[in-house]
mmCIF file of C-alpha atoms and ligand atoms in Angstrom:
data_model
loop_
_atom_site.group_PDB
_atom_site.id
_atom_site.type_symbol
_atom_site.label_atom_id
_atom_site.label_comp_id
_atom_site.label_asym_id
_atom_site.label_seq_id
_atom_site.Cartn_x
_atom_site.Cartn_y
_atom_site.Cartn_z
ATOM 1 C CA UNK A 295 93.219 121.411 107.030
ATOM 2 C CA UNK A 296 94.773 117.604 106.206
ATOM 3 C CA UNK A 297 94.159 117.085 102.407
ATOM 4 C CA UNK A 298 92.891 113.256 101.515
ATOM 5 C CA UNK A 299 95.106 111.361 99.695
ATOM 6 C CA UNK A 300 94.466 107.905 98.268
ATOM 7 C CA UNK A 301 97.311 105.337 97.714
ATOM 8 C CA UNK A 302 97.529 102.421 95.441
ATOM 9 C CA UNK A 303 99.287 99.613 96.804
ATOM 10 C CA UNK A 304 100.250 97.221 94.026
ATOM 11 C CA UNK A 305 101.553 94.531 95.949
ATOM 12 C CA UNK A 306 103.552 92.046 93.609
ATOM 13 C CA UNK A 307 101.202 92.240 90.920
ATOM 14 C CA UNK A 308 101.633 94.335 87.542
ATOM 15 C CA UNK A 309 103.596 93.884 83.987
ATOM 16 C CA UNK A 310 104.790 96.406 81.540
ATOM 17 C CA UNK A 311 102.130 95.737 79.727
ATOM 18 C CA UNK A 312 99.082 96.169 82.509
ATOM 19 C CA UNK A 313 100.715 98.463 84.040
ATOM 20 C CA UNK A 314 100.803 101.098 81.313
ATOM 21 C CA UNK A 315 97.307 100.286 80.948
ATOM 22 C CA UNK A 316 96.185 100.622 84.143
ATOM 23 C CA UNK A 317 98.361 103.934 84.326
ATOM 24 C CA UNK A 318 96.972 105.264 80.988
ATOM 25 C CA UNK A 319 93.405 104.766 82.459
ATOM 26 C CA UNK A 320 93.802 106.558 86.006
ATOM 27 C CA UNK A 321 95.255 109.871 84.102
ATOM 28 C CA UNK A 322 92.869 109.245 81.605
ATOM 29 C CA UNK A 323 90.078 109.388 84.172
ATOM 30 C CA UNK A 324 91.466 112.350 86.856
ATOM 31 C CA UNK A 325 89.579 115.593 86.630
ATOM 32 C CA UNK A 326 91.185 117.445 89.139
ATOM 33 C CA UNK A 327 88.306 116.630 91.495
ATOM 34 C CA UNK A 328 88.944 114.601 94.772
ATOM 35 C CA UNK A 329 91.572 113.080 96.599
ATOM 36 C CA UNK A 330 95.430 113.228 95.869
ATOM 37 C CA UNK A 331 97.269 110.396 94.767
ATOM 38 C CA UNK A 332 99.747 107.989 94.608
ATOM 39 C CA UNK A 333 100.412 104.750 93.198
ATOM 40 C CA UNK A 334 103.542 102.111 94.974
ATOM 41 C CA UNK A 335 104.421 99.667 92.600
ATOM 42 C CA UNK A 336 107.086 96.661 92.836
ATOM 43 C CA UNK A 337 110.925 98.275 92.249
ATOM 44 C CA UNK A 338 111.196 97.028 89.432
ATOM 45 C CA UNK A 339 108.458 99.312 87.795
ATOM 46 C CA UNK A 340 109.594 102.409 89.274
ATOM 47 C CA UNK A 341 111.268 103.180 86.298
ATOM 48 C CA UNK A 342 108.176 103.009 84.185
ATOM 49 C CA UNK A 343 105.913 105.095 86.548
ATOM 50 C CA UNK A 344 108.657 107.658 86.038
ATOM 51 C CA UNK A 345 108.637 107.641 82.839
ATOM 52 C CA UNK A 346 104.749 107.560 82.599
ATOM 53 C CA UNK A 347 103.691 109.452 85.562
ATOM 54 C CA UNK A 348 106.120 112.721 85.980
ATOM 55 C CA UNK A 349 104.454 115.805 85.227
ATOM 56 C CA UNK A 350 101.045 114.192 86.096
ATOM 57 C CA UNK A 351 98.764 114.435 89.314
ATOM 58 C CA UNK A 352 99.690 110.387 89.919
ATOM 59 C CA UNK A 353 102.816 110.137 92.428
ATOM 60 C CA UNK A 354 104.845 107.344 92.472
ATOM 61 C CA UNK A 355 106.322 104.996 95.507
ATOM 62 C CA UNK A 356 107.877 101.493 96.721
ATOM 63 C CA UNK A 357 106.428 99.514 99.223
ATOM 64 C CA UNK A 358 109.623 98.644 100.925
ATOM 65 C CA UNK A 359 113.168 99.885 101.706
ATOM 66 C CA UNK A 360 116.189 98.544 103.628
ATOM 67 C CA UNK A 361 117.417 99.945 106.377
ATOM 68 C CA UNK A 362 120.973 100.582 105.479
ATOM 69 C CA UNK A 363 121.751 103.591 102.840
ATOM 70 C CA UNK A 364 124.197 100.764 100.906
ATOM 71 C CA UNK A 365 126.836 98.684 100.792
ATOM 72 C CA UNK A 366 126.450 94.513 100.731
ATOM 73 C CA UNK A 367 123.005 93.491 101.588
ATOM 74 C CA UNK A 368 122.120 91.503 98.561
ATOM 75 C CA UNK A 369 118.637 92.044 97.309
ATOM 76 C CA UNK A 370 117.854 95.227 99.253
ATOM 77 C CA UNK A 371 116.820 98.034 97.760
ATOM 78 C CA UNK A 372 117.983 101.638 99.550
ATOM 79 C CA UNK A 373 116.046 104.906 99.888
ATOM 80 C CA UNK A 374 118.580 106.744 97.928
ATOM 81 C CA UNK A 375 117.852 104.124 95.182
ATOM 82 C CA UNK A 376 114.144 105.252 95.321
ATOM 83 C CA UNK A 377 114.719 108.896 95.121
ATOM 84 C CA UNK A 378 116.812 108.171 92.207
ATOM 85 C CA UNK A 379 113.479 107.052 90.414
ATOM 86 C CA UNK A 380 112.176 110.243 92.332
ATOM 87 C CA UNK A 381 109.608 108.259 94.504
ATOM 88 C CA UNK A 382 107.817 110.215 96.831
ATOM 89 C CA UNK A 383 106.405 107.564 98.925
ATOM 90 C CA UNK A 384 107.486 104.540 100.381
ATOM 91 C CA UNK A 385 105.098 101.621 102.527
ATOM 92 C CA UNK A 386 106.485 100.782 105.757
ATOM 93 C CA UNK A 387 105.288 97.968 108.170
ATOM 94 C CA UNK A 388 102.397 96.600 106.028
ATOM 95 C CA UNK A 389 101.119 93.598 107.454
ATOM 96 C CA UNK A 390 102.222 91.190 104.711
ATOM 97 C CA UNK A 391 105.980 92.365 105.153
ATOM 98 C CA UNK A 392 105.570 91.789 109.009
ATOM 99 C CA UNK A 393 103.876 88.286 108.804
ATOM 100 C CA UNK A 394 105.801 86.601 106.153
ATOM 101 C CA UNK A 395 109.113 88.520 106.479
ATOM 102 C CA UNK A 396 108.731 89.005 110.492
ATOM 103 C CA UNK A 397 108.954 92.719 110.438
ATOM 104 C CA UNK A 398 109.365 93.801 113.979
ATOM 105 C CA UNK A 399 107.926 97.344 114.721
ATOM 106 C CA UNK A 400 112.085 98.220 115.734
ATOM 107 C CA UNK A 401 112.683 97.559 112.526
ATOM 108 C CA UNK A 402 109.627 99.088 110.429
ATOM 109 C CA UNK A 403 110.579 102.267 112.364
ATOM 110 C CA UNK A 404 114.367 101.995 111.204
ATOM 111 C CA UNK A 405 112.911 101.697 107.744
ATOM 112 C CA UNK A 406 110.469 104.463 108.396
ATOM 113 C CA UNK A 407 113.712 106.366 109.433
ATOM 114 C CA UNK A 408 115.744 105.470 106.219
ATOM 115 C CA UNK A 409 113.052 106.893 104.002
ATOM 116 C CA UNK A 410 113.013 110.605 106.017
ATOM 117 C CA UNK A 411 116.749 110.745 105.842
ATOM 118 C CA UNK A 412 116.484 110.454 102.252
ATOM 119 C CA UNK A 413 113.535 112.713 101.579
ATOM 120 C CA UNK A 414 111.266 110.073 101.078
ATOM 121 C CA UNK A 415 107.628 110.098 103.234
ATOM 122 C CA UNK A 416 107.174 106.777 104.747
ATOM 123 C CA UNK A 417 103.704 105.448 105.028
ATOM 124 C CA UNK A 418 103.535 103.506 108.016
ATOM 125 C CA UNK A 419 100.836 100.555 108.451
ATOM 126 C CA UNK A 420 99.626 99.614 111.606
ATOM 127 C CA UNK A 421 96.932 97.480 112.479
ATOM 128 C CA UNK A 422 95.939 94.062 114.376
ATOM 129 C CA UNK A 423 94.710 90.942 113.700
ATOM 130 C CA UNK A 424 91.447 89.360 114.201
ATOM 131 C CA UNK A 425 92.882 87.512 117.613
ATOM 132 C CA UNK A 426 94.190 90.607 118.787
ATOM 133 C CA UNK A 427 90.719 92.409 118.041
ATOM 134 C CA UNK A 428 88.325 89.664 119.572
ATOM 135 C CA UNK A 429 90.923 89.985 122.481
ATOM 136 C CA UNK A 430 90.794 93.332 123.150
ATOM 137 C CA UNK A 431 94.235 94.421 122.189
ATOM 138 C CA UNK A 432 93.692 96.247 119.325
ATOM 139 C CA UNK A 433 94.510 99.729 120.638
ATOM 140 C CA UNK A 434 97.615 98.504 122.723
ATOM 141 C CA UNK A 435 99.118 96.247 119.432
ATOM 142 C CA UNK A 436 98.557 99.366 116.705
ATOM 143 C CA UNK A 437 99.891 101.068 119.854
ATOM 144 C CA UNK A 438 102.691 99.564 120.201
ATOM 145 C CA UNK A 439 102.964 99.632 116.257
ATOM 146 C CA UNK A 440 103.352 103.537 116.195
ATOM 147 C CA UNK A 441 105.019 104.183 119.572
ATOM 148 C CA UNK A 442 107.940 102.430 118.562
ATOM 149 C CA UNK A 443 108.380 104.861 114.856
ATOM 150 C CA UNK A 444 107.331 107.678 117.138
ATOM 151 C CA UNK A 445 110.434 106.854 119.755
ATOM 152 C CA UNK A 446 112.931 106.278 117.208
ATOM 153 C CA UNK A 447 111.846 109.428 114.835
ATOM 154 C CA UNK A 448 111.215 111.852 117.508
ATOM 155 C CA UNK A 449 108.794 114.824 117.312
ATOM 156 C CA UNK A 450 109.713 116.752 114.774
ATOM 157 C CA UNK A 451 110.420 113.860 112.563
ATOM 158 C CA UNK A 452 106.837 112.116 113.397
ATOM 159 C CA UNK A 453 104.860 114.851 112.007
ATOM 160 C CA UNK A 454 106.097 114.169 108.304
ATOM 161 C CA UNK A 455 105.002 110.374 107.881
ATOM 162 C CA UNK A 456 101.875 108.930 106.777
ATOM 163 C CA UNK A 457 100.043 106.523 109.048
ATOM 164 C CA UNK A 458 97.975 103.900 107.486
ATOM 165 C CA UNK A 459 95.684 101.641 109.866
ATOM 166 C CA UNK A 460 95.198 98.920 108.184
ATOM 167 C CA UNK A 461 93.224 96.095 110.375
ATOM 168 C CA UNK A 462 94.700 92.406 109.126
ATOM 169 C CA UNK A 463 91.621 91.131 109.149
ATOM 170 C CA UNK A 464 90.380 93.607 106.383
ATOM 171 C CA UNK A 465 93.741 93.352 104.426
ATOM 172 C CA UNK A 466 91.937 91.154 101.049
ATOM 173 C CA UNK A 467 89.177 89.922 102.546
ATOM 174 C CA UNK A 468 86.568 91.733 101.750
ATOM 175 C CA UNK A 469 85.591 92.589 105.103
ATOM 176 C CA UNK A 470 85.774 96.071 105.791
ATOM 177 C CA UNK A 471 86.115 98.030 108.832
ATOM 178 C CA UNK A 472 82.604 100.035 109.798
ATOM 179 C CA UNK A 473 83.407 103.745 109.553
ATOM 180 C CA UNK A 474 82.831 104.026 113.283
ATOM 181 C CA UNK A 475 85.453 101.091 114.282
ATOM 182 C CA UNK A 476 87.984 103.049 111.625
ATOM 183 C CA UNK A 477 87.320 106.287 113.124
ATOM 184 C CA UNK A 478 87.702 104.918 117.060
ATOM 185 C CA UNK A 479 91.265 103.656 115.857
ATOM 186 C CA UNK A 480 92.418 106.323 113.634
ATOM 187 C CA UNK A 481 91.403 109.443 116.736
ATOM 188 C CA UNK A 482 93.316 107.294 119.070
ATOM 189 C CA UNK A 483 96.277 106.918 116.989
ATOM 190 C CA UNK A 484 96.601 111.158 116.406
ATOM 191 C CA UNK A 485 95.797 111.319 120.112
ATOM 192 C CA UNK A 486 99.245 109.351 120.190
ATOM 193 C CA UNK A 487 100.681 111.207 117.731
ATOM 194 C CA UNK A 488 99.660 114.633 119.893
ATOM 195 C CA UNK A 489 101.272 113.340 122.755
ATOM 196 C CA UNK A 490 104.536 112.974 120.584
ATOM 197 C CA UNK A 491 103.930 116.275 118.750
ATOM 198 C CA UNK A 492 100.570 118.188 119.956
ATOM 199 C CA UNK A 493 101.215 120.751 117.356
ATOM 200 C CA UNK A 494 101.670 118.796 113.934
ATOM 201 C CA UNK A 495 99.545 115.471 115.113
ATOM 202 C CA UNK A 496 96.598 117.852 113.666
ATOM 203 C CA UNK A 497 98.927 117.632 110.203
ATOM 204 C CA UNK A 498 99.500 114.022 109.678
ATOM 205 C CA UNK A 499 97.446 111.978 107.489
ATOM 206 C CA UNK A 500 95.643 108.588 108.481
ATOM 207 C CA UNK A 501 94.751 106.504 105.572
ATOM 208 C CA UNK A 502 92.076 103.606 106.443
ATOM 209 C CA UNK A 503 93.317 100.577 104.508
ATOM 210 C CA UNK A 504 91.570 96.963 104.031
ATOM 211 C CA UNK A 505 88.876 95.801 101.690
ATOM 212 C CA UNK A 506 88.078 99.531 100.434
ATOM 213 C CA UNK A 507 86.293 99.922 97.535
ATOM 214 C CA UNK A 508 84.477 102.733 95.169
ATOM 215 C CA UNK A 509 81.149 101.575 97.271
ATOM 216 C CA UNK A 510 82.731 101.807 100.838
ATOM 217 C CA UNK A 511 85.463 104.454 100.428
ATOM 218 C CA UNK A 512 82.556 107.317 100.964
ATOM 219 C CA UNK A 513 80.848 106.694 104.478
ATOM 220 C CA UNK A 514 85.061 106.121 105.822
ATOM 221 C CA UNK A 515 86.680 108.904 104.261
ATOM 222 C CA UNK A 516 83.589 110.591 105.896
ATOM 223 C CA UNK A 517 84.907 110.656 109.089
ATOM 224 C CA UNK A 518 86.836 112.890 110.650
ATOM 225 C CA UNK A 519 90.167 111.369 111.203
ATOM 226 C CA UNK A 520 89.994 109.303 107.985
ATOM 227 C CA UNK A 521 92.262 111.224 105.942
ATOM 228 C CA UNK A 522 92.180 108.772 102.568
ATOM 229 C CA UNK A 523 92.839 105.404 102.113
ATOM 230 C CA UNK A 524 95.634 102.663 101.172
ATOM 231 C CA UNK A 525 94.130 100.441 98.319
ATOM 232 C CA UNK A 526 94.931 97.175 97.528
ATOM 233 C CA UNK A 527 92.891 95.014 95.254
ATOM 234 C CA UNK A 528 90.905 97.735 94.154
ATOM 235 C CA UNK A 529 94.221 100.026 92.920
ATOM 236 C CA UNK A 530 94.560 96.956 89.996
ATOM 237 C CA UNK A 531 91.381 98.504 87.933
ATOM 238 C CA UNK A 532 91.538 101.860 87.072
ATOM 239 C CA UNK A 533 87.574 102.629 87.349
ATOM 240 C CA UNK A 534 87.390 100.999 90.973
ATOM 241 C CA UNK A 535 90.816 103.325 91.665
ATOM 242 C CA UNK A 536 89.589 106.433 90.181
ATOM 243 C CA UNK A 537 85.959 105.982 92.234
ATOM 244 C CA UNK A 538 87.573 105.581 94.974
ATOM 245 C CA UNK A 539 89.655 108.949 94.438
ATOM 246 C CA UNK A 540 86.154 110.589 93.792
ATOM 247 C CA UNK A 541 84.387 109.337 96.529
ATOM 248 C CA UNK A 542 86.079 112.563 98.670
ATOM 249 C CA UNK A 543 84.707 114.749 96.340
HETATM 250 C C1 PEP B 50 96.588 96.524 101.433
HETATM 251 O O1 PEP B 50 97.165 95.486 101.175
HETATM 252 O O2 PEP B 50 97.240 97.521 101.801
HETATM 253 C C2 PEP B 50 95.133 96.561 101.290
HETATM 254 C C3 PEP B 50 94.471 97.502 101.870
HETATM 255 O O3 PEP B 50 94.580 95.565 100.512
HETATM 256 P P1 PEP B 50 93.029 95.418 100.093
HETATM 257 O O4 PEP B 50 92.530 96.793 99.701
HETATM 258 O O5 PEP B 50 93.022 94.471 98.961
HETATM 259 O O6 PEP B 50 92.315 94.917 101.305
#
């Protein structure tokens, strides 16, 4: 049975000073009652979350990691280096990283691979853009998206990531996937993931992630192969975070 988990993607938003508040309100709110959770934060707060979160129900991630395990690549930031602030979790792919940084899915799975090799759990994001929907190609591009972490992990390897689809279109728009569009994506995507691995696909998590909020979060985690969601705008307020945590209750 896959536990839900819901993960707070802070994008680059946050200051010492919000975040401790927004921290201080989501442990201030969890009653041991719904989903897991996670918040991944820009590097340069890991150190905080450490020091505020450890011991508490809240894990802690990045939501980006190089490739390489060190040496010169200026402004990188290495899985080891994430462990050291004992992250858990670290985003993969998201759709920002492959738009404005051009991301190619060889390289998200590298990065996917990095984060395994160091003990980290890589949350993968997959998911297409409006074009690619209204054309049809949303299965083959999200696809594509996963096939090419799957290749480069292998089986045994697959079965400990987290897959997030995330459709662009959704990504801070306020348009949200309907449960039953989520839930065609996510069974295809562990249909690929049981043709990689048929015994652990049933073990993986699929977080839906775009435009989900407290109101919304319900009717998607509500199906079957929704296994929690990846929370963006709605991660920044701790009583929108927190409901959406509860809505799996
Ligand atoms: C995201 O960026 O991962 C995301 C899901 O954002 P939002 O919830 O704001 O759509």
């Amino acid at each position: 049975m896959r536990s839900k988990l819901v993960v707070g993607n802070w994008k680059m938003n946050g200051s010492r000073e919000a975040n401790a508040a927004l921290l201080d309100g989501i442990l201030a709110g969890l009653d041991g009652t719904g989903a897991d959770c996670a918040v991944c934060v820009p590097a340069p707060y890991l150190f905080q979350c450490e020091q505020l979160l450890a011991g508490s129900a809240v894990a802690w991630g990045a939501q980006d990691v190089a490739t390489e395990p060190c040496g010169a690549f200026t402004g990188e930031v290495c899985a080891a280096m994430l462990r050291d602030f004992a992250c858990r979790y670290v985003i993969v792919g998201h759709s920002e990283r492959r738009a404005y940084h051009g991301e190619s899915n060889a390289l998200v799975a590298r990065k996917a691979k990095a984060a395994l090799d160091a003990g980290l759990t890589p949350i993968v994001c997959v998911g297409e853009t409006l074009a690619q929907r209204e054309a049809g190609e949303t299965m083959a591009v999200v696809g594509a998206q996963l096939g090419a972490v799957l290749a480069l992990l292998g089986p045994g390897a697959a079965a400990k990531i987290v897959l997030s689809y995330e459709p662009v279109w959704a990504i801070g728009t306020g348009k949200t996937a309907t449960p039953a569009m989520a839930q065609e994506v996510h069974a295809a995507l562990r249909a690929q993931l049981r043709d990689c691995n048929a015994e652990s696909a049933e073990n993986v998590q699929i977080l839906y992630g775009g435009s989900m909020k407290p109101e919304n979060a319900r009717d998607l985690m509500a199906q079957p192969d929704i296994d929690g969601g990846l929370i963006g705008g709605a991660a920044l307020k701790a009583a929108d975070f927190l409901g959406i945590i509860r809505a799996v209750a």
